[in-house]
Coordinates of C-alpha atoms in Angstrom, one line a residue:
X21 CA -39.0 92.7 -74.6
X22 CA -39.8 91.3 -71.0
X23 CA -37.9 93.1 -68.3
X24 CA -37.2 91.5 -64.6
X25 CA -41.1 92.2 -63.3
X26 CA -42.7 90.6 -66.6
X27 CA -40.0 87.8 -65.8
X28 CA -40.9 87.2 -62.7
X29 CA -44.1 87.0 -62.7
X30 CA -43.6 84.7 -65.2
X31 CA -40.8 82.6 -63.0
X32 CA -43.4 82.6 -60.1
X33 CA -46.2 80.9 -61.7
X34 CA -44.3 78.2 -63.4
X35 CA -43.0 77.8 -59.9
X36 CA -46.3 77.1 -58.7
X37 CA -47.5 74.7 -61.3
X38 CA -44.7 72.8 -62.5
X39 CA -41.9 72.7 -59.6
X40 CA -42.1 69.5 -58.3
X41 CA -43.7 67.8 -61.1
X42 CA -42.1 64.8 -63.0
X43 CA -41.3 65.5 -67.1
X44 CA -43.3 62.6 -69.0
X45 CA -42.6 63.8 -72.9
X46 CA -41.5 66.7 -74.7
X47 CA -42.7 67.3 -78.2
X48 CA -40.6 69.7 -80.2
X49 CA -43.0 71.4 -82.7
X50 CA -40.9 74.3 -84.4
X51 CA -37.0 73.9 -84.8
X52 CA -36.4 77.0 -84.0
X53 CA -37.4 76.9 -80.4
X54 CA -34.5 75.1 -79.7
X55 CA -31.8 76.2 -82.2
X56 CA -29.7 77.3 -79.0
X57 CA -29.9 73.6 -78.0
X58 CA -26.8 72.7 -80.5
X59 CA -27.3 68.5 -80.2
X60 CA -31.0 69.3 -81.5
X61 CA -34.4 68.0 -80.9
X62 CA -33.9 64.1 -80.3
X63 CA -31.1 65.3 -77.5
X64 CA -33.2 67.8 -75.6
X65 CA -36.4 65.5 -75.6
X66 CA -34.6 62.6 -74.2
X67 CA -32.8 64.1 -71.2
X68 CA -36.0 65.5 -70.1
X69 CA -37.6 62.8 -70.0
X70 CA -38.4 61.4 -66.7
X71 CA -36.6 64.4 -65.1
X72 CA -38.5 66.1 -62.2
X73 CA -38.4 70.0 -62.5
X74 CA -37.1 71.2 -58.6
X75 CA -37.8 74.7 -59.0
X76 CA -38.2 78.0 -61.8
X77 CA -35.3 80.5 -61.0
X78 CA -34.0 83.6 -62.4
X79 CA -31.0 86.5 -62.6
X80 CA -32.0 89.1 -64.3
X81 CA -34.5 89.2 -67.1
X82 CA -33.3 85.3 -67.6
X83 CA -35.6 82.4 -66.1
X84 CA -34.3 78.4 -66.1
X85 CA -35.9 76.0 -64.8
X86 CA -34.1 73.8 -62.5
X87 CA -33.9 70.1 -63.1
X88 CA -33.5 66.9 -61.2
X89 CA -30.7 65.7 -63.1
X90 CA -28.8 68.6 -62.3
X91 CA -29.1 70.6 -65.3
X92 CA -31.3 74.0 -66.4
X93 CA -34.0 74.3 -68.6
X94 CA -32.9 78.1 -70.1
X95 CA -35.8 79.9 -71.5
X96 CA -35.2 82.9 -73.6
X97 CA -38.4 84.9 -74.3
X98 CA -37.1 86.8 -76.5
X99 CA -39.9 89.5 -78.1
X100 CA -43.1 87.4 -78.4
X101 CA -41.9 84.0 -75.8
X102 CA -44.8 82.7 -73.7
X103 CA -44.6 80.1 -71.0
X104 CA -48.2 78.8 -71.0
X105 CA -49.8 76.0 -68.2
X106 CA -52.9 75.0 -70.1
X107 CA -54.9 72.0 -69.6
X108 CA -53.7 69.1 -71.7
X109 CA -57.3 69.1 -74.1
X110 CA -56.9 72.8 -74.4
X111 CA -56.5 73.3 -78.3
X112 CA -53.3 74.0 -79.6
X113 CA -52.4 78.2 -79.9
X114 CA -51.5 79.2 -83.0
X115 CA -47.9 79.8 -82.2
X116 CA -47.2 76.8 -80.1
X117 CA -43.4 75.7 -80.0
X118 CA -42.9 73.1 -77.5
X119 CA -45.2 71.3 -75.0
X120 CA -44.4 69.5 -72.0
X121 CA -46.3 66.3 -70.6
X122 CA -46.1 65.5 -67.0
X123 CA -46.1 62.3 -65.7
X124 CA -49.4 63.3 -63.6
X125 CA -51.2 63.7 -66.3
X126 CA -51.9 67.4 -65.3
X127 CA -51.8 70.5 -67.1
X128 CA -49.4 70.6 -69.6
X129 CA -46.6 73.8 -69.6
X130 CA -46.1 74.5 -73.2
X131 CA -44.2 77.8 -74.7
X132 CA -45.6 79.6 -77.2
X133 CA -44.0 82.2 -79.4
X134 CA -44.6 83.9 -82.3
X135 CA -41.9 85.6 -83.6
X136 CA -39.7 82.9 -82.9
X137 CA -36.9 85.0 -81.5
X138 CA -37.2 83.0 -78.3
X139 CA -36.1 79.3 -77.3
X140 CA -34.8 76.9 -74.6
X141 CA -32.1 75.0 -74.3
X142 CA -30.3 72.6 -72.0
X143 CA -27.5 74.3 -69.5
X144 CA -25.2 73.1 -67.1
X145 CA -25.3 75.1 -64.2
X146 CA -22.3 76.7 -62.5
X147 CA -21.5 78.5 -59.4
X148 CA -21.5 82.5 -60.2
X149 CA -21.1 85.0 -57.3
X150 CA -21.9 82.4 -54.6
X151 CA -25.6 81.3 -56.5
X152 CA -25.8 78.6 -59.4
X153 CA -26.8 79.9 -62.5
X154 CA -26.7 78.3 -65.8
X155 CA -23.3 78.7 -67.3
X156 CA -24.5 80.3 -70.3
X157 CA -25.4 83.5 -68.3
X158 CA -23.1 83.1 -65.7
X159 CA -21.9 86.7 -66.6
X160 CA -25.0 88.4 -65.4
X161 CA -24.9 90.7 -62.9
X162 CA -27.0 90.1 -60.0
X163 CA -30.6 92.3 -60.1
X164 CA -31.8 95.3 -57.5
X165 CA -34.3 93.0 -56.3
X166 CA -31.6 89.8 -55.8
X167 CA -31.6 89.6 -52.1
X168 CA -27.4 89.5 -51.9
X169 CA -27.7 92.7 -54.7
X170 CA -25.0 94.9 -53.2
X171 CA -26.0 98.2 -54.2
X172 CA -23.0 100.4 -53.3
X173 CA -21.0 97.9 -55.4
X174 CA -23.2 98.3 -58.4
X175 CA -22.8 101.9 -57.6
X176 CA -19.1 102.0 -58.1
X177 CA -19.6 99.9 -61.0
X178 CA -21.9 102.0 -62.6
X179 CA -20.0 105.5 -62.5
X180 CA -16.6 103.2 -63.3
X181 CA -17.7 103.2 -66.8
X182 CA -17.2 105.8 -69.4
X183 CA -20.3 106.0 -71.1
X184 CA -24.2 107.0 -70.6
X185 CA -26.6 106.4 -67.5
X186 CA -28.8 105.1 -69.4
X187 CA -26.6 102.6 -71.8
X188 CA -25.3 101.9 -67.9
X189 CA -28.2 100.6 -66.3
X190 CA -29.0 98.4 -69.9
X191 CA -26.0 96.7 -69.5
X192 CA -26.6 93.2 -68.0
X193 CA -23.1 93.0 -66.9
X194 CA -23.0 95.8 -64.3
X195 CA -26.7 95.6 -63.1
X196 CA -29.2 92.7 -64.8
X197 CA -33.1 93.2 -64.3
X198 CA -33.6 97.0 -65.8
X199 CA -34.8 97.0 -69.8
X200 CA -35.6 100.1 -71.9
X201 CA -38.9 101.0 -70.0
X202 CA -37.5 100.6 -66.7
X203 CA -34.8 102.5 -67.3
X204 CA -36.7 105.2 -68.2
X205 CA -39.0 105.3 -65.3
X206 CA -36.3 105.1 -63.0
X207 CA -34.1 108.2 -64.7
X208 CA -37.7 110.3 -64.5
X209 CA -37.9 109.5 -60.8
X210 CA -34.4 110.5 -60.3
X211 CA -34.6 113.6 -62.7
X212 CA -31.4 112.5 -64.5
X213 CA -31.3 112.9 -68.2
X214 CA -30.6 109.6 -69.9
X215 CA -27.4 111.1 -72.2
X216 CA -25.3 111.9 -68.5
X217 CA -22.1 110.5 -68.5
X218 CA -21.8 108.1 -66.4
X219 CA -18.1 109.5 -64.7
X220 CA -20.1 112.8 -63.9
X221 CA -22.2 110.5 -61.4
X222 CA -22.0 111.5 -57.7
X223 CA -22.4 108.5 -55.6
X224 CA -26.1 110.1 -54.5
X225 CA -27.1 110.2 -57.8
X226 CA -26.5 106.6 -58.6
X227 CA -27.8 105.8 -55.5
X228 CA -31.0 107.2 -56.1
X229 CA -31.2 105.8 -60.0
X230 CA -30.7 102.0 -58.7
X231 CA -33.4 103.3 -55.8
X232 CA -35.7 104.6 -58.0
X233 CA -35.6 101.4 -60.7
X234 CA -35.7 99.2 -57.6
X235 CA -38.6 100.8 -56.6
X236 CA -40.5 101.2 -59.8
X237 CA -40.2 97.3 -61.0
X238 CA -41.4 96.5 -57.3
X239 CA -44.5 98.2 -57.6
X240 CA -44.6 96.8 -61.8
X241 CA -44.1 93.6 -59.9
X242 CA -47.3 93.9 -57.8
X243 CA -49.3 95.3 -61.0
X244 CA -48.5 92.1 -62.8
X245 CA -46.0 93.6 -65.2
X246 CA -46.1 95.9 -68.1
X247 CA -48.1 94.5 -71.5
X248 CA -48.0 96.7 -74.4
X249 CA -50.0 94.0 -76.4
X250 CA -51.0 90.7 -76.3
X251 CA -47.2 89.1 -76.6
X252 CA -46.5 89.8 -73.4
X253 CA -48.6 87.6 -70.7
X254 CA -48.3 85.6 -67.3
X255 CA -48.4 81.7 -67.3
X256 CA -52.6 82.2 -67.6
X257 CA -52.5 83.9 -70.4
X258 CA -53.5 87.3 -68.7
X259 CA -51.3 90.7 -69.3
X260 CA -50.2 92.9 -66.6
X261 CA -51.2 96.6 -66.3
X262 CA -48.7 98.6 -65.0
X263 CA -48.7 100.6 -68.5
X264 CA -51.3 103.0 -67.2
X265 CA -49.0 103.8 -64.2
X266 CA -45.8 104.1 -66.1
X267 CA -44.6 108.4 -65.9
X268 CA -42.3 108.4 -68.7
X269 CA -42.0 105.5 -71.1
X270 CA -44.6 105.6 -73.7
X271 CA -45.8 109.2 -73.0
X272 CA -44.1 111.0 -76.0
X273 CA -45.9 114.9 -75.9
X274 CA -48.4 114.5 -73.4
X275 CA -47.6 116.2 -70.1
X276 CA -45.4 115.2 -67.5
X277 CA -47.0 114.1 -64.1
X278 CA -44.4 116.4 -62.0
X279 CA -44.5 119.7 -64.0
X280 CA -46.8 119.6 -66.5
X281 CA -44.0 119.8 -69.5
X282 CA -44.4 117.8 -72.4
X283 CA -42.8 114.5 -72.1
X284 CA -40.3 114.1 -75.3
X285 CA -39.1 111.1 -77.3
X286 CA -35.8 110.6 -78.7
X287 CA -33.7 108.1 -80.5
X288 CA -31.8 105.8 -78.8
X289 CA -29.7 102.6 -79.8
X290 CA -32.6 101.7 -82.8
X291 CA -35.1 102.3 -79.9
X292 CA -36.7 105.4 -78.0
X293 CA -35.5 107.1 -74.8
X294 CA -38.5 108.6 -73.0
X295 CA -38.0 112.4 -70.9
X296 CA -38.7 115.4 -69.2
X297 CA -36.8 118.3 -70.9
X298 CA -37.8 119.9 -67.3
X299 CA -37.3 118.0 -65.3
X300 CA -34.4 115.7 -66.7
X301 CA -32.7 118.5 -68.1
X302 CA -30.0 117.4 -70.9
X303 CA -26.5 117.8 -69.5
X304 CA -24.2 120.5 -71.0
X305 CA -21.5 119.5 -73.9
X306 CA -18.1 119.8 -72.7

């Protein structure tokens, strides 16, 4: 799934080419799409209408657009979710969900998705830690890259709980942003294995793990984003490539970049947790 960097590139584009614009129609094309909209199609079509979109925000891996009329436009991407600006005689892609006329008659913004675990919906927004964010998320934690992210804070938050690093850093609630990839990059870089409990933390140590995922989805960022396949893409259609620079994730037996070990895979929470037996060695059983 699409972490903060995919996000924001994302976020950044639609910014671009649809901020400012005036909604002219919305065409609903699979139900789905908006099944988290609960007063359905004929609801969410009308209050867009004529609504200008101010600007594309985002907490987290979570992206809203926000609207004239003082509501948010809450995409969820979900596995295979695409925001697409496409010219409005470009043939329909296969997957196409919803599209979005302007009243400029300009490129369209349509979302695309084929798995259909994605959607949008209508949200109110509400104020959350000084910022307004759609209410539905209002619970997320700010990100590394947020610029009021208070870091020693998240810190204190993250050795508070009883539990693993790396289950740590995937919970939204303490830190938002940092995904299964991310997380392992960033343990790598700060040679902690992901099974270390979280209470055996020194305050270095978490310092340097929220450093080191700062860091690594910054330079992600610049690179466009990690794409795996073709689900993931920007607002053009074109993936990012930070896969080829990523030193953990992904890299089951081939060798690791620091000592030459071979990087190992194991299961974690019905997905895979990438290492260094080396480097990240596994923490001793009490």
């Amino acid at each position: 799934m699409p972490e903060l960097p995919e996000v924001e590139v994302v976020r950044a584009g639609l910014e671009e080419h649809v901020a400012g614009r005036v909604i002219s129609e919305v065409e609903v094309l699979h139900p789905r799409a908006i099944r988290r909209h609960v007063l359905g199609a004929a609801d969410f079509t009308g209050r867009l209408a004529g609504v200008e979109i101010v600007a594309a925000s985002r907490r987290g891996k979570y992206l809203w657009l926000e609207l004239s009329s003082g509501e948010a436009a809450l995409a969820h991407l979900g596995m295979s979710g695409q925001m697409r600006v496409q010219p409005g005689g470009a043939p329909d892609e296969k997957h196409l969900r919803v599209r979005v006329r302007f009243d400029d008659d300009g490129p369209e913004l349509r979302f695309v998705d084929q798995r259909t675990f994605g959607g949008l919906a209508l949200d109110d927004l509400v104020s959350a830690d000084g910022s307004r964010v759609p209410g539905t998320i209002a619970h997320i934690a700010r990100d590394p890259m947020d610029p009021l992210f208070d870091p020693a804070a998240a810190v204190r938050a993250l050795r508070a709980r009883r539990t693993e690093v790396k289950r740590a850093l995937l919970d939204q609630t303490l830190v938002s942003g940092v995904g299964n990839i991310y997380a392992d990059e960033a343990l790598w870089r700060s040679k902690l294995h992901w099974s270390r409990p979280t209470e055996k933390l020194t305050a270095a140590q978490g310092k340097s793990v929220l450093a080191a995922a700062t860091d690594v989805m910054s330079e992600a960022l610049a690179a466009g984003g990690t794409s795996f396949d073709a689900l993931y893409v920007n607002i053009n259609g074109q993936s990012g490539y930070f896969e080829r620079s990523l030193d953990a994730y992904g890299r089951g037996d081939e060798p690791c970049r620091r000592c030459g070990t071979a990087i190992v895979r194991e299961p974690f929470m019905n997905r895979s947790s990438y290492s260094c037996p080396r480097c990240q060695p596994r923490p001793r059983r009490r």
